[in-house]
One Martini backbone bead per residue (centre of mass of N, CA, C, O) as a GRO file, in nm:
protein
  348
    1MET     BB    1  -4.933  -2.748   0.860
    2ALA     BB    2  -5.181  -2.700   0.715
    3GLY     BB    3  -5.337  -2.806   0.989
    4ASN     BB    4  -5.248  -2.615   1.226
    5LEU     BB    5  -5.419  -2.326   1.083
    6THR     BB    6  -5.704  -2.336   1.289
    7THR     BB    7  -5.589  -2.223   1.519
    8GLY     BB    8  -5.806  -2.120   1.815
    9GLY     BB    9  -6.069  -2.221   1.663
   10GLY     BB   10  -6.376  -2.347   1.496
   11GLU     BB   11  -6.394  -2.175   1.305
   12ASP     BB   12  -6.453  -2.092   0.947
   13LEU     BB   13  -6.247  -1.977   0.687
   14LEU     BB   14  -6.474  -2.001   0.464
   15GLY     BB   15  -6.600  -1.811   0.586
   16ASP     BB   16  -6.424  -1.534   0.548
   17MET     BB   17  -6.384  -1.550   0.259
   18ASN     BB   18  -6.726  -1.439   0.213
   19ARG     BB   19  -6.677  -1.220   0.320
   20LYS     BB   20  -6.425  -1.035   0.138
   21SER     BB   21  -6.648  -0.865  -0.032
   22ALA     BB   22  -6.728  -0.677   0.202
   23ASN     BB   23  -6.416  -0.589   0.264
   24MET     BB   24  -6.242  -0.435   0.083
   25ASP     BB   25  -6.297  -0.141   0.216
   26SER     BB   26  -6.055  -0.228   0.473
   27LEU     BB   27  -5.804  -0.274   0.395
   28VAL     BB   28  -5.484  -0.445   0.448
   29VAL     BB   29  -5.164  -0.358   0.453
   30CYS     BB   30  -4.859  -0.557   0.439
   31PHE     BB   31  -4.537  -0.501   0.509
   32GLY     BB   32  -4.204  -0.710   0.433
   33GLU     BB   33  -4.147  -0.974   0.615
   34PHE     BB   34  -4.039  -1.332   0.556
   35LEU     BB   35  -4.032  -1.636   0.676
   36ILE     BB   36  -3.883  -1.857   0.869
   37ASP     BB   37  -3.934  -2.084   1.168
   38PHE     BB   38  -3.701  -2.184   1.409
   39VAL     BB   39  -3.853  -2.432   1.640
   40PRO     BB   40  -3.836  -2.550   1.966
   41THR     BB   41  -4.016  -2.854   2.094
   42VAL     BB   42  -3.842  -2.747   2.381
   43GLY     BB   43  -3.819  -2.508   2.650
   44GLY     BB   44  -3.493  -2.420   2.797
   45VAL     BB   45  -3.327  -2.380   2.509
   46SER     BB   46  -3.027  -2.404   2.366
   47LEU     BB   47  -2.961  -2.436   2.010
   48ALA     BB   48  -2.787  -2.673   2.082
   49GLU     BB   49  -3.003  -2.817   2.247
   50ALA     BB   50  -3.159  -2.877   2.076
   51PRO     BB   51  -3.345  -3.188   1.891
   52ILE     BB   52  -3.561  -2.986   1.768
   53PHE     BB   53  -3.727  -2.859   1.514
   54LYS     BB   54  -4.019  -2.633   1.416
   55LYS     BB   55  -4.159  -2.549   1.148
   56ALA     BB   56  -4.258  -2.184   1.071
   57PRO     BB   57  -4.425  -1.896   0.984
   58GLY     BB   58  -4.263  -1.532   0.943
   59GLY     BB   59  -4.316  -1.229   1.005
   60ALA     BB   60  -4.471  -0.952   1.103
   61PRO     BB   61  -4.622  -0.845   0.813
   62ALA     BB   62  -4.744  -1.119   0.800
   63ASN     BB   63  -4.806  -1.199   1.108
   64VAL     BB   64  -5.100  -0.970   1.080
   65ALA     BB   65  -5.252  -1.041   0.785
   66VAL     BB   66  -5.333  -1.304   0.880
   67CYS     BB   67  -5.467  -1.233   1.112
   68VAL     BB   68  -5.719  -1.013   1.050
   69SER     BB   69  -5.810  -1.309   0.840
   70ARG     BB   70  -5.897  -1.468   1.074
   71LEU     BB   71  -6.082  -1.229   1.194
   72GLY     BB   72  -6.252  -1.141   0.912
   73GLY     BB   73  -6.077  -1.002   0.742
   74SER     BB   74  -5.858  -0.788   0.499
   75SER     BB   75  -5.577  -0.872   0.292
   76ALA     BB   76  -5.260  -0.803   0.248
   77PHE     BB   77  -4.898  -0.898   0.081
   78ILE     BB   78  -4.585  -0.741   0.121
   79GLY     BB   79  -4.286  -0.907  -0.061
   80LYS     BB   80  -3.992  -1.098  -0.035
   81VAL     BB   81  -3.857  -1.424  -0.177
   82GLY     BB   82  -3.775  -1.714  -0.238
   83ASP     BB   83  -3.737  -1.937  -0.566
   84ASP     BB   84  -3.825  -2.169  -0.341
   85GLU     BB   85  -3.955  -2.363  -0.113
   86PHE     BB   86  -4.029  -2.213   0.093
   87GLY     BB   87  -4.112  -1.987  -0.048
   88HIS     BB   88  -4.398  -2.107  -0.192
   89MET     BB   89  -4.465  -2.162   0.144
   90LEU     BB   90  -4.549  -1.870   0.198
   91ALA     BB   91  -4.779  -1.812  -0.005
   92ASN     BB   92  -4.992  -2.054   0.028
   93ILE     BB   93  -5.030  -1.955   0.319
   94LEU     BB   94  -5.149  -1.712   0.258
   95LYS     BB   95  -5.417  -1.826   0.095
   96GLU     BB   96  -5.497  -2.046   0.274
   97ASN     BB   97  -5.582  -1.787   0.448
   98TYR     BB   98  -5.674  -1.503   0.300
   99VAL     BB   99  -5.444  -1.363   0.155
  100ASP     BB  100  -5.316  -1.141  -0.066
  101ASN     BB  101  -5.027  -1.253  -0.283
  102THR     BB  102  -5.007  -1.011  -0.538
  103GLY     BB  103  -4.772  -0.849  -0.406
  104MET     BB  104  -4.531  -1.042  -0.414
  105ARG     BB  105  -4.234  -1.228  -0.480
  106PHE     BB  106  -3.947  -1.330  -0.671
  107ASP     BB  107  -3.599  -1.475  -0.615
  108GLN     BB  108  -3.337  -1.612  -0.784
  109SER     BB  109  -3.054  -1.539  -0.565
  110ALA     BB  110  -3.257  -1.555  -0.327
  111ARG     BB  111  -3.312  -1.614  -0.042
  112THR     BB  112  -3.500  -1.726   0.280
  113ALA     BB  113  -3.553  -1.634   0.518
  114LEU     BB  114  -3.400  -1.754   0.852
  115ALA     BB  115  -3.494  -1.812   1.226
  116PHE     BB  116  -3.381  -1.899   1.538
  117VAL     BB  117  -3.558  -1.999   1.809
  118THR     BB  118  -3.575  -1.929   2.101
  119LEU     BB  119  -3.690  -2.071   2.426
  120ARG     BB  120  -3.731  -1.995   2.735
  121ALA     BB  121  -3.868  -2.056   2.997
  122ASP     BB  122  -4.057  -1.791   2.988
  123GLY     BB  123  -4.066  -1.800   2.625
  124GLU     BB  124  -3.909  -1.605   2.571
  125ARG     BB  125  -3.680  -1.486   2.326
  126GLU     BB  126  -3.435  -1.566   2.078
  127PHE     BB  127  -3.214  -1.491   1.794
  128LEU     BB  128  -3.108  -1.643   1.454
  129PHE     BB  129  -3.053  -1.497   1.168
  130PHE     BB  130  -3.068  -1.580   0.783
  131ARG     BB  131  -2.935  -1.315   0.621
  132HIS     BB  132  -2.681  -1.323   0.291
  133PRO     BB  133  -2.890  -1.230   0.142
  134SER     BB  134  -3.216  -1.193   0.153
  135ALA     BB  135  -3.487  -1.159  -0.065
  136ASP     BB  136  -3.647  -0.906   0.128
  137MET     BB  137  -3.420  -0.703   0.057
  138ARG     BB  138  -3.467  -0.707  -0.259
  139LEU     BB  139  -3.703  -0.470  -0.279
  140HIS     BB  140  -3.787  -0.327  -0.520
  141GLU     BB  141  -3.948  -0.021  -0.634
  142SER     BB  142  -4.087  -0.195  -0.907
  143GLU     BB  143  -4.245  -0.419  -0.772
  144LEU     BB  144  -4.462  -0.261  -0.668
  145ASP     BB  145  -4.805  -0.281  -0.565
  146ILE     BB  146  -5.010  -0.025  -0.626
  147ASN     BB  147  -5.263  -0.049  -0.674
  148LEU     BB  148  -5.286  -0.249  -0.360
  149ILE     BB  149  -5.189   0.013  -0.201
  150ASN     BB  150  -5.450   0.206  -0.293
  151LYS     BB  151  -5.687  -0.010  -0.147
  152ALA     BB  152  -5.559   0.113   0.168
  153LYS     BB  153  -5.699   0.174   0.467
  154ILE     BB  154  -5.401   0.040   0.576
  155PHE     BB  155  -5.037   0.010   0.642
  156HIS     BB  156  -4.831  -0.184   0.715
  157TYR     BB  157  -4.502  -0.160   0.915
  158GLY     BB  158  -4.152  -0.184   0.960
  159SER     BB  159  -3.786  -0.211   1.048
  160ILE     BB  160  -3.609  -0.347   0.879
  161SER     BB  161  -3.685  -0.250   0.564
  162LEU     BB  162  -3.436  -0.050   0.670
  163ILE     BB  163  -3.165  -0.125   0.655
  164GLU     BB  164  -3.150  -0.184   0.359
  165GLU     BB  165  -3.069  -0.207  -0.001
  166PRO     BB  166  -3.392  -0.141  -0.142
  167CYS     BB  167  -3.617  -0.163   0.028
  168ARG     BB  168  -3.608   0.070   0.166
  169SER     BB  169  -3.726   0.234  -0.103
  170ALA     BB  170  -3.951   0.099  -0.125
  171GLN     BB  171  -4.081   0.160   0.168
  172LEU     BB  172  -4.108   0.506   0.117
  173ALA     BB  173  -4.277   0.455  -0.164
  174ALA     BB  174  -4.545   0.319  -0.014
  175MET     BB  175  -4.578   0.488   0.181
  176THR     BB  176  -4.627   0.754  -0.042
  177ILE     BB  177  -4.854   0.638  -0.165
  178ALA     BB  178  -5.067   0.561   0.048
  179LYS     BB  179  -5.109   0.842   0.190
  180LYS     BB  180  -5.206   0.943  -0.091
  181SER     BB  181  -5.460   0.720  -0.046
  182GLY     BB  182  -5.548   0.747   0.230
  183SER     BB  183  -5.398   0.610   0.430
  184ILE     BB  184  -5.330   0.423   0.739
  185LEU     BB  185  -5.049   0.478   0.922
  186SER     BB  186  -4.866   0.183   1.040
  187TYR     BB  187  -4.594   0.134   1.327
  188ASP     BB  188  -4.417  -0.153   1.379
  189PRO     BB  189  -4.086  -0.172   1.449
  190ASN     BB  190  -3.982  -0.438   1.578
  191LEU     BB  191  -3.702  -0.521   1.728
  192ARG     BB  192  -3.369  -0.579   1.585
  193LEU     BB  193  -3.095  -0.568   1.634
  194PRO     BB  194  -2.850  -0.830   1.512
  195LEU     BB  195  -2.989  -0.657   1.228
  196TRP     BB  196  -2.799  -0.410   1.302
  197PRO     BB  197  -2.502  -0.230   1.274
  198SER     BB  198  -2.647  -0.097   1.526
  199ALA     BB  199  -2.788   0.094   1.763
  200GLU     BB  200  -2.762   0.358   1.650
  201ALA     BB  201  -2.864   0.244   1.356
  202ALA     BB  202  -3.152   0.186   1.464
  203ARG     BB  203  -3.285   0.446   1.582
  204GLU     BB  204  -3.208   0.624   1.313
  205GLY     BB  205  -3.426   0.455   1.160
  206ILE     BB  206  -3.706   0.438   1.334
  207MET     BB  207  -3.703   0.780   1.363
  208SER     BB  208  -3.738   0.850   1.038
  209ILE     BB  209  -4.051   0.785   1.054
  210TRP     BB  210  -4.209   0.851   1.277
  211GLU     BB  211  -4.384   1.131   1.175
  212GLN     BB  212  -4.584   0.958   0.929
  213ALA     BB  213  -4.772   0.825   1.102
  214ASP     BB  214  -5.018   0.778   1.296
  215LEU     BB  215  -4.985   0.439   1.407
  216ILE     BB  216  -4.818   0.347   1.710
  217LYS     BB  217  -4.651   0.024   1.834
  218VAL     BB  218  -4.494  -0.025   2.167
  219SER     BB  219  -4.266  -0.148   2.367
  220GLU     BB  220  -4.077  -0.089   2.638
  221ASP     BB  221  -3.810  -0.178   2.521
  222GLU     BB  222  -3.851   0.072   2.334
  223ILE     BB  223  -3.838   0.276   2.515
  224THR     BB  224  -3.607   0.301   2.594
  225PHE     BB  225  -3.395   0.221   2.330
  226LEU     BB  226  -3.579   0.555   2.204
  227THR     BB  227  -3.422   0.739   2.426
  228GLU     BB  228  -3.203   0.560   2.619
  229GLY     BB  229  -3.338   0.522   2.912
  230CYS     BB  230  -3.627   0.580   2.991
  231ASP     BB  231  -3.943   0.551   3.161
  232PRO     BB  232  -4.198   0.335   3.033
  233TYR     BB  233  -4.384   0.469   3.240
  234ASP     BB  234  -4.365   0.782   3.187
  235ASP     BB  235  -4.580   0.975   2.998
  236ASN     BB  236  -4.374   1.242   2.971
  237VAL     BB  237  -4.209   1.054   2.757
  238VAL     BB  238  -4.404   0.988   2.566
  239MET     BB  239  -4.509   1.266   2.473
  240ASN     BB  240  -4.239   1.431   2.453
  241LYS     BB  241  -4.065   1.165   2.250
  242LEU     BB  242  -4.307   0.989   2.086
  243PHE     BB  243  -4.541   1.213   2.051
  244HIS     BB  244  -4.708   1.352   1.731
  245PRO     BB  245  -4.829   1.556   1.618
  246ASN     BB  246  -5.013   1.320   1.394
  247LEU     BB  247  -5.126   1.143   1.561
  248LYS     BB  248  -5.355   0.901   1.681
  249LEU     BB  249  -5.230   0.658   1.776
  250LEU     BB  250  -5.034   0.554   2.119
  251ILE     BB  251  -4.876   0.223   2.163
  252VAL     BB  252  -4.869   0.018   2.468
  253THR     BB  253  -4.684  -0.279   2.519
  254GLU     BB  254  -4.722  -0.500   2.842
  255GLY     BB  255  -4.791  -0.755   2.795
  256SER     BB  256  -4.957  -0.938   3.020
  257ALA     BB  257  -5.058  -0.663   3.156
  258GLY     BB  258  -5.098  -0.495   2.837
  259CYS     BB  259  -5.214  -0.168   2.769
  260ARG     BB  260  -5.165   0.137   2.645
  261TYR     BB  261  -5.285   0.487   2.571
  262TYR     BB  262  -5.288   0.756   2.298
  263THR     BB  263  -5.367   1.069   2.273
  264LYS     BB  264  -5.484   1.435   2.211
  265ALA     BB  265  -5.744   1.352   2.416
  266PHE     BB  266  -5.645   1.053   2.560
  267LYS     BB  267  -5.621   0.812   2.815
  268GLY     BB  268  -5.466   0.471   2.921
  269ARG     BB  269  -5.558   0.163   3.044
  270VAL     BB  270  -5.526  -0.198   2.961
  271PRO     BB  271  -5.562  -0.489   3.032
  272GLY     BB  272  -5.454  -0.876   3.061
  273ILE     BB  273  -5.457  -1.138   3.013
  274LYS     BB  274  -5.396  -1.464   3.141
  275VAL     BB  275  -5.197  -1.695   3.100
  276LYS     BB  276  -4.962  -1.979   2.931
  277ALA     BB  277  -4.661  -1.927   2.838
  278VAL     BB  278  -4.507  -2.101   2.506
  279ASP     BB  279  -4.504  -1.861   2.333
  280THR     BB  280  -4.423  -1.521   2.193
  281THR     BB  281  -4.455  -1.540   1.939
  282GLY     BB  282  -4.666  -1.322   1.812
  283ALA     BB  283  -4.830  -1.136   1.974
  284GLY     BB  284  -4.793  -0.891   1.884
  285ASP     BB  285  -4.895  -0.921   1.597
  286ALA     BB  286  -5.171  -1.002   1.695
  287PHE     BB  287  -5.249  -0.725   1.861
  288VAL     BB  288  -5.238  -0.582   1.538
  289GLY     BB  289  -5.434  -0.705   1.412
  290GLY     BB  290  -5.702  -0.716   1.632
  291LEU     BB  291  -5.685  -0.358   1.572
  292LEU     BB  292  -5.703  -0.333   1.312
  293SER     BB  293  -5.957  -0.513   1.235
  294SER     BB  294  -6.135  -0.286   1.398
  295LEU     BB  295  -5.987   0.022   1.252
  296ALA     BB  296  -6.098  -0.075   0.926
  297SER     BB  297  -6.420  -0.085   1.099
  298ASP     BB  298  -6.372   0.192   1.243
  299LEU     BB  299  -6.238   0.502   1.248
  300ASN     BB  300  -6.373   0.575   1.511
  301LEU     BB  301  -6.151   0.508   1.722
  302PHE     BB  302  -5.973   0.760   1.763
  303GLN     BB  303  -6.233   0.917   1.914
  304ASP     BB  304  -6.314   0.704   2.080
  305GLU     BB  305  -6.296   0.537   2.426
  306LYS     BB  306  -6.436   0.292   2.411
  307GLY     BB  307  -6.424   0.140   2.174
  308LEU     BB  308  -6.107   0.119   2.177
  309ARG     BB  309  -6.130  -0.012   2.479
  310GLU     BB  310  -6.229  -0.256   2.325
  311ALA     BB  311  -5.999  -0.294   2.094
  312LEU     BB  312  -5.794  -0.324   2.328
  313ALA     BB  313  -5.905  -0.607   2.424
  314PHE     BB  314  -5.924  -0.795   2.162
  315ALA     BB  315  -5.632  -0.755   2.112
  316ASN     BB  316  -5.493  -0.870   2.413
  317ALA     BB  317  -5.639  -1.205   2.347
  318CYS     BB  318  -5.482  -1.248   2.110
  319GLY     BB  319  -5.208  -1.262   2.197
  320ALA     BB  320  -5.226  -1.428   2.434
  321LEU     BB  321  -5.350  -1.709   2.266
  322THR     BB  322  -5.062  -1.703   2.096
  323VAL     BB  323  -4.894  -1.801   2.338
  324THR     BB  324  -5.042  -2.119   2.348
  325GLY     BB  325  -4.856  -2.155   2.097
  326ARG     BB  326  -4.662  -2.248   1.852
  327GLY     BB  327  -4.595  -2.022   1.664
  328ALA     BB  328  -4.737  -1.798   1.512
  329ILE     BB  329  -4.958  -1.838   1.279
  330PRO     BB  330  -5.065  -2.099   1.386
  331ALA     BB  331  -5.182  -1.968   1.699
  332LEU     BB  332  -5.375  -1.785   1.556
  333PRO     BB  333  -5.681  -1.639   1.614
  334THR     BB  334  -6.026  -1.609   1.619
  335LYS     BB  335  -6.266  -1.483   1.702
  336GLN     BB  336  -6.377  -1.679   1.869
  337ALA     BB  337  -6.185  -1.714   2.062
  338VAL     BB  338  -6.153  -1.402   2.138
  339VAL     BB  339  -6.498  -1.425   2.269
  340ASP     BB  340  -6.468  -1.701   2.448
  341ALA     BB  341  -6.248  -1.473   2.619
  342LEU     BB  342  -6.379  -1.234   2.694
  343THR     BB  343  -6.623  -1.438   2.818
  344LYS     BB  344  -6.407  -1.569   3.033
  345TYR     BB  345  -6.318  -1.285   3.134
  346ASN     BB  346  -6.564  -1.115   3.265
  347ALA     BB  347  -6.701  -1.379   3.446
  348SER     BB  348  -6.452  -1.379   3.659
   0.00000   0.00000   0.00000
């Protein structure tokens, strides 16, 4: 596994570590689940038909943390895994990728979560989760690393931790701490409907923290789900149903087509980079990591449309490069790989 962790370019990760001390004032802290993905070695087959599975670290918040670090930024992860071989493997993977893992906790009575991921012929995924319960669901508020949260320039999270207690209360408490310390709150709902008790519970849970975020990233499918069938391409739907008064930036991702952006002052669209998709696992997380790495260095991007468009083009490239490899974290690109891809794209 460790041998795959430099996928995406030749930039030396050791060089990233040497920049960390200078980047601590741009710390991105990611909160939530960290698990093992089992990905078929061949595409276009069902779980039952898959001959071999390759294990890969996964979980959206952890993917984002590794992405930020691999791009040369400073990141940390807060979450819980099992006190088992998989859990300690995941902690080591963060360490190998220069992500601060001091906020991780280990549960002695619950296992690290597992997910089997089916890759369809088009590279899209279907999930089968094993968490009954898994360790990530058992993080308590009392286990939060408050000092680490207070250091966050950006505090990033999803919605999966909202599904059950005690993790739900832990996430809400962490968000409150981060907000009070002046952090930017970044939210990617990352809808995983099979994990929720019902579609209505998912919709209510995701929207219950909507108005606390400064930055929200959603996909077209998530807009359709959250608005109960409204047109995700309609700007009026986005602004009237999803934009809230305290929001600094709302991003709608469109897969390979790119993304749309909405602020109080301006809106627009940035096209994506076309690549041959092998596995779309982690593409959205790579996009988020790319965007947060830019924002952590310059929060003025919220008001600077030209700069924001450049940051979104960079984020689009991060997502595009990630789908060219299998597994989320192994496929995340380095900054040099993204720069090279953008240079090639802009020259074509």
